[in-house]
Amino acid sequence: MLDPNLQAAHDKRLSILPLLAVVISLCFTHIHQGTLSIDGIRYASIASYIGKTGELFRLVDDYSGVAYANKPPVLFWLVALSFKVFGFSTFAAKLPGAIFAALAMTLFFFTLANYYGRRIAYLGFIFFIGNRTFFRSVVDINF
């Protein structure tokens, strides 16, 4: 028979498995297929430029040929790194966004659990992912 404290810790870890399964299925199962949004194509192009030139701080939009300063550069750096590791693809372009979405969803759950308990956290998480706008953005991995 296990120590009651160990059993409680084990049960607590197991109760997170459904959450992780939902987060993984929402964020990572579809990123290899489909297309990018119009903005996503532009961002992928800027990240590709970073990868080709190595210029981290000069973001250039190849479509218009002008400097692009509407987004923080970290997003482009991560997409450029993803392109370097996985090659130029929809999967590589969407991977950093999917990782951020998964981290945000998990952090949201644990924040709720910390303040209100696991039952409320699961209920809040369900409402969070059931929001039409949020769900569409996660599926599209909009930047």
Tab-separated table of C-alpha atoms in Angstrom:
chain	number	residue	atom	x	y	z
A	1	MET	CA	0.000	0.000	0.000
A	2	LEU	CA	1.282	3.409	-0.965
A	3	ASP	CA	1.790	6.240	1.460
A	4	PRO	CA	-1.358	8.450	1.350
A	5	ASN	CA	0.736	11.516	0.476
A	6	LEU	CA	2.355	9.695	-2.441
A	7	GLN	CA	-1.035	8.430	-3.598
A	8	ALA	CA	-2.469	11.968	-3.515
A	9	ALA	CA	0.473	13.319	-5.501
A	10	HIS	CA	0.094	10.500	-8.025
A	11	ASP	CA	-3.646	11.164	-8.382
A	12	LYS	CA	-2.969	14.867	-8.810
A	13	ARG	CA	-0.525	14.181	-11.658
A	14	LEU	CA	-2.949	11.794	-13.341
A	15	SER	CA	-5.740	14.369	-13.195
A	16	ILE	CA	-3.684	16.586	-15.507
A	17	LEU	CA	-3.549	13.990	-18.302
A	18	PRO	CA	-6.946	14.938	-19.795
A	19	LEU	CA	-5.869	18.580	-19.850
A	20	LEU	CA	-2.614	17.746	-21.627
A	21	ALA	CA	-4.439	15.536	-24.123
A	22	VAL	CA	-6.838	18.357	-25.007
A	23	VAL	CA	-4.072	20.963	-25.249
A	24	ILE	CA	-1.933	18.733	-27.465
A	25	SER	CA	-4.849	17.801	-29.705
A	26	LEU	CA	-5.980	21.418	-30.093
A	27	CYS	CA	-2.556	22.903	-30.675
A	28	PHE	CA	-0.423	20.317	-32.454
A	29	THR	CA	-2.505	17.793	-34.399
A	30	HIS	CA	-3.359	20.061	-37.314
A	31	ILE	CA	-0.352	22.311	-37.823
A	32	HIS	CA	1.126	20.174	-40.599
A	33	GLN	CA	-1.841	20.746	-42.879
A	34	GLY	CA	-3.792	23.620	-44.303
A	35	THR	CA	-2.557	27.027	-45.228
A	36	LEU	CA	-1.471	30.172	-43.465
A	37	SER	CA	-3.568	33.281	-43.140
A	38	ILE	CA	-2.589	36.303	-45.213
A	39	ASP	CA	-0.701	37.785	-42.271
A	40	GLY	CA	0.879	34.397	-41.583
A	41	ILE	CA	2.269	34.316	-45.118
A	42	ARG	CA	3.763	37.775	-44.624
A	43	TYR	CA	5.281	36.761	-41.267
A	44	ALA	CA	6.700	33.563	-42.753
A	45	SER	CA	8.248	35.620	-45.536
A	46	ILE	CA	9.861	37.985	-43.015
A	47	ALA	CA	11.155	35.011	-41.003
A	48	SER	CA	12.519	33.472	-44.193
A	49	TYR	CA	14.341	36.737	-44.904
A	50	ILE	CA	15.913	36.555	-41.434
A	51	GLY	CA	17.016	32.997	-42.136
A	52	LYS	CA	18.559	33.926	-45.491
A	53	THR	CA	20.334	37.094	-44.428
A	54	GLY	CA	20.977	36.500	-40.730
A	55	GLU	CA	19.831	40.053	-39.974
A	56	LEU	CA	17.942	39.717	-36.707
A	57	PHE	CA	17.008	43.331	-36.155
A	58	ARG	CA	16.176	44.485	-39.665
A	59	LEU	CA	12.787	43.010	-40.452
A	60	VAL	CA	11.963	43.419	-44.130
A	61	ASP	CA	8.698	42.588	-45.823
A	62	ASP	CA	9.650	41.056	-49.175
A	63	TYR	CA	6.216	41.790	-50.642
A	64	SER	CA	6.491	45.532	-50.227
A	65	GLY	CA	10.275	45.749	-49.866
A	66	VAL	CA	10.043	48.011	-46.812
A	67	ALA	CA	10.937	47.631	-43.166
A	68	TYR	CA	8.293	45.926	-41.037
A	69	ALA	CA	7.841	47.123	-37.467
A	70	ASN	CA	4.294	46.053	-36.579
A	71	LYS	CA	5.233	42.987	-34.500
A	72	PRO	CA	7.971	42.231	-31.964
A	73	PRO	CA	10.968	40.512	-33.544
A	74	VAL	CA	10.940	37.491	-31.199
A	75	LEU	CA	8.065	35.937	-33.150
A	76	PHE	CA	10.029	36.200	-36.382
A	77	TRP	CA	13.182	34.852	-34.755
A	78	LEU	CA	11.314	31.785	-33.507
A	79	VAL	CA	9.705	31.147	-36.884
A	80	ALA	CA	13.101	31.578	-38.586
A	81	LEU	CA	14.597	29.067	-36.126
A	82	SER	CA	11.748	26.679	-36.833
A	83	PHE	CA	12.387	27.037	-40.591
A	84	LYS	CA	16.064	26.331	-40.027
A	85	VAL	CA	15.331	23.174	-38.013
A	86	PHE	CA	12.325	21.784	-39.938
A	87	GLY	CA	12.599	23.424	-43.355
A	88	PHE	CA	10.253	25.907	-44.997
A	89	SER	CA	6.783	24.476	-44.448
A	90	THR	CA	3.376	25.199	-42.976
A	91	PHE	CA	4.308	23.031	-39.992
A	92	ALA	CA	7.457	25.036	-39.277
A	93	ALA	CA	5.620	28.338	-39.670
A	94	LYS	CA	2.851	27.325	-37.262
A	95	LEU	CA	4.981	25.506	-34.656
A	96	PRO	CA	6.060	28.556	-32.567
A	97	GLY	CA	2.459	29.798	-32.439
A	98	ALA	CA	1.257	26.335	-31.435
A	99	ILE	CA	3.825	26.161	-28.638
A	100	PHE	CA	2.778	29.585	-27.340
A	101	ALA	CA	-0.911	28.618	-27.497
A	102	ALA	CA	-0.247	25.368	-25.613
A	103	LEU	CA	1.763	27.181	-22.947
A	104	ALA	CA	-0.919	29.864	-22.575
A	105	MET	CA	-3.699	27.298	-22.222
A	106	THR	CA	-1.730	25.295	-19.668
A	107	LEU	CA	-0.765	28.411	-17.709
A	108	PHE	CA	-4.395	29.524	-17.703
A	109	PHE	CA	-5.460	26.178	-16.234
A	110	PHE	CA	-2.790	26.163	-13.526
A	111	THR	CA	-3.517	29.755	-12.578
A	112	LEU	CA	-7.184	28.911	-12.106
A	113	ALA	CA	-6.291	25.741	-10.206
A	114	ASN	CA	-3.972	27.651	-7.912
A	115	TYR	CA	-6.594	30.237	-7.000
A	116	TYR	CA	-9.877	28.341	-7.240
A	117	GLY	CA	-9.140	24.597	-7.247
A	118	ARG	CA	-9.075	21.941	-9.950
A	119	ARG	CA	-12.820	21.658	-10.526
A	120	ILE	CA	-13.171	25.356	-11.256
A	121	ALA	CA	-9.987	25.221	-13.323
A	122	TYR	CA	-11.411	22.482	-15.552
A	123	LEU	CA	-14.707	24.345	-15.873
A	124	GLY	CA	-12.909	27.602	-16.723
A	125	PHE	CA	-10.701	25.755	-19.187
A	126	ILE	CA	-13.751	24.302	-20.945
A	127	PHE	CA	-15.297	27.761	-21.239
A	128	PHE	CA	-11.958	29.122	-22.428
A	129	ILE	CA	-11.539	26.608	-25.251
A	130	GLY	CA	-15.251	26.717	-26.081
A	131	ASN	CA	-15.062	30.380	-27.006
A	132	ARG	CA	-15.595	30.549	-30.760
A	133	THR	CA	-13.067	33.308	-31.367
A	134	PHE	CA	-10.353	31.679	-29.281
A	135	PHE	CA	-10.950	28.220	-30.728
A	136	ARG	CA	-10.781	29.534	-34.277
A	137	SER	CA	-7.572	31.402	-33.534
A	138	VAL	CA	-5.935	28.328	-31.980
A	139	VAL	CA	-6.936	26.100	-34.869
A	140	ASP	CA	-5.626	28.646	-37.380
A	141	ILE	CA	-2.632	29.486	-35.125
A	142	ASN	CA	-3.149	33.131	-35.961
A	143	PHE	CA	-0.229	35.317	-35.138
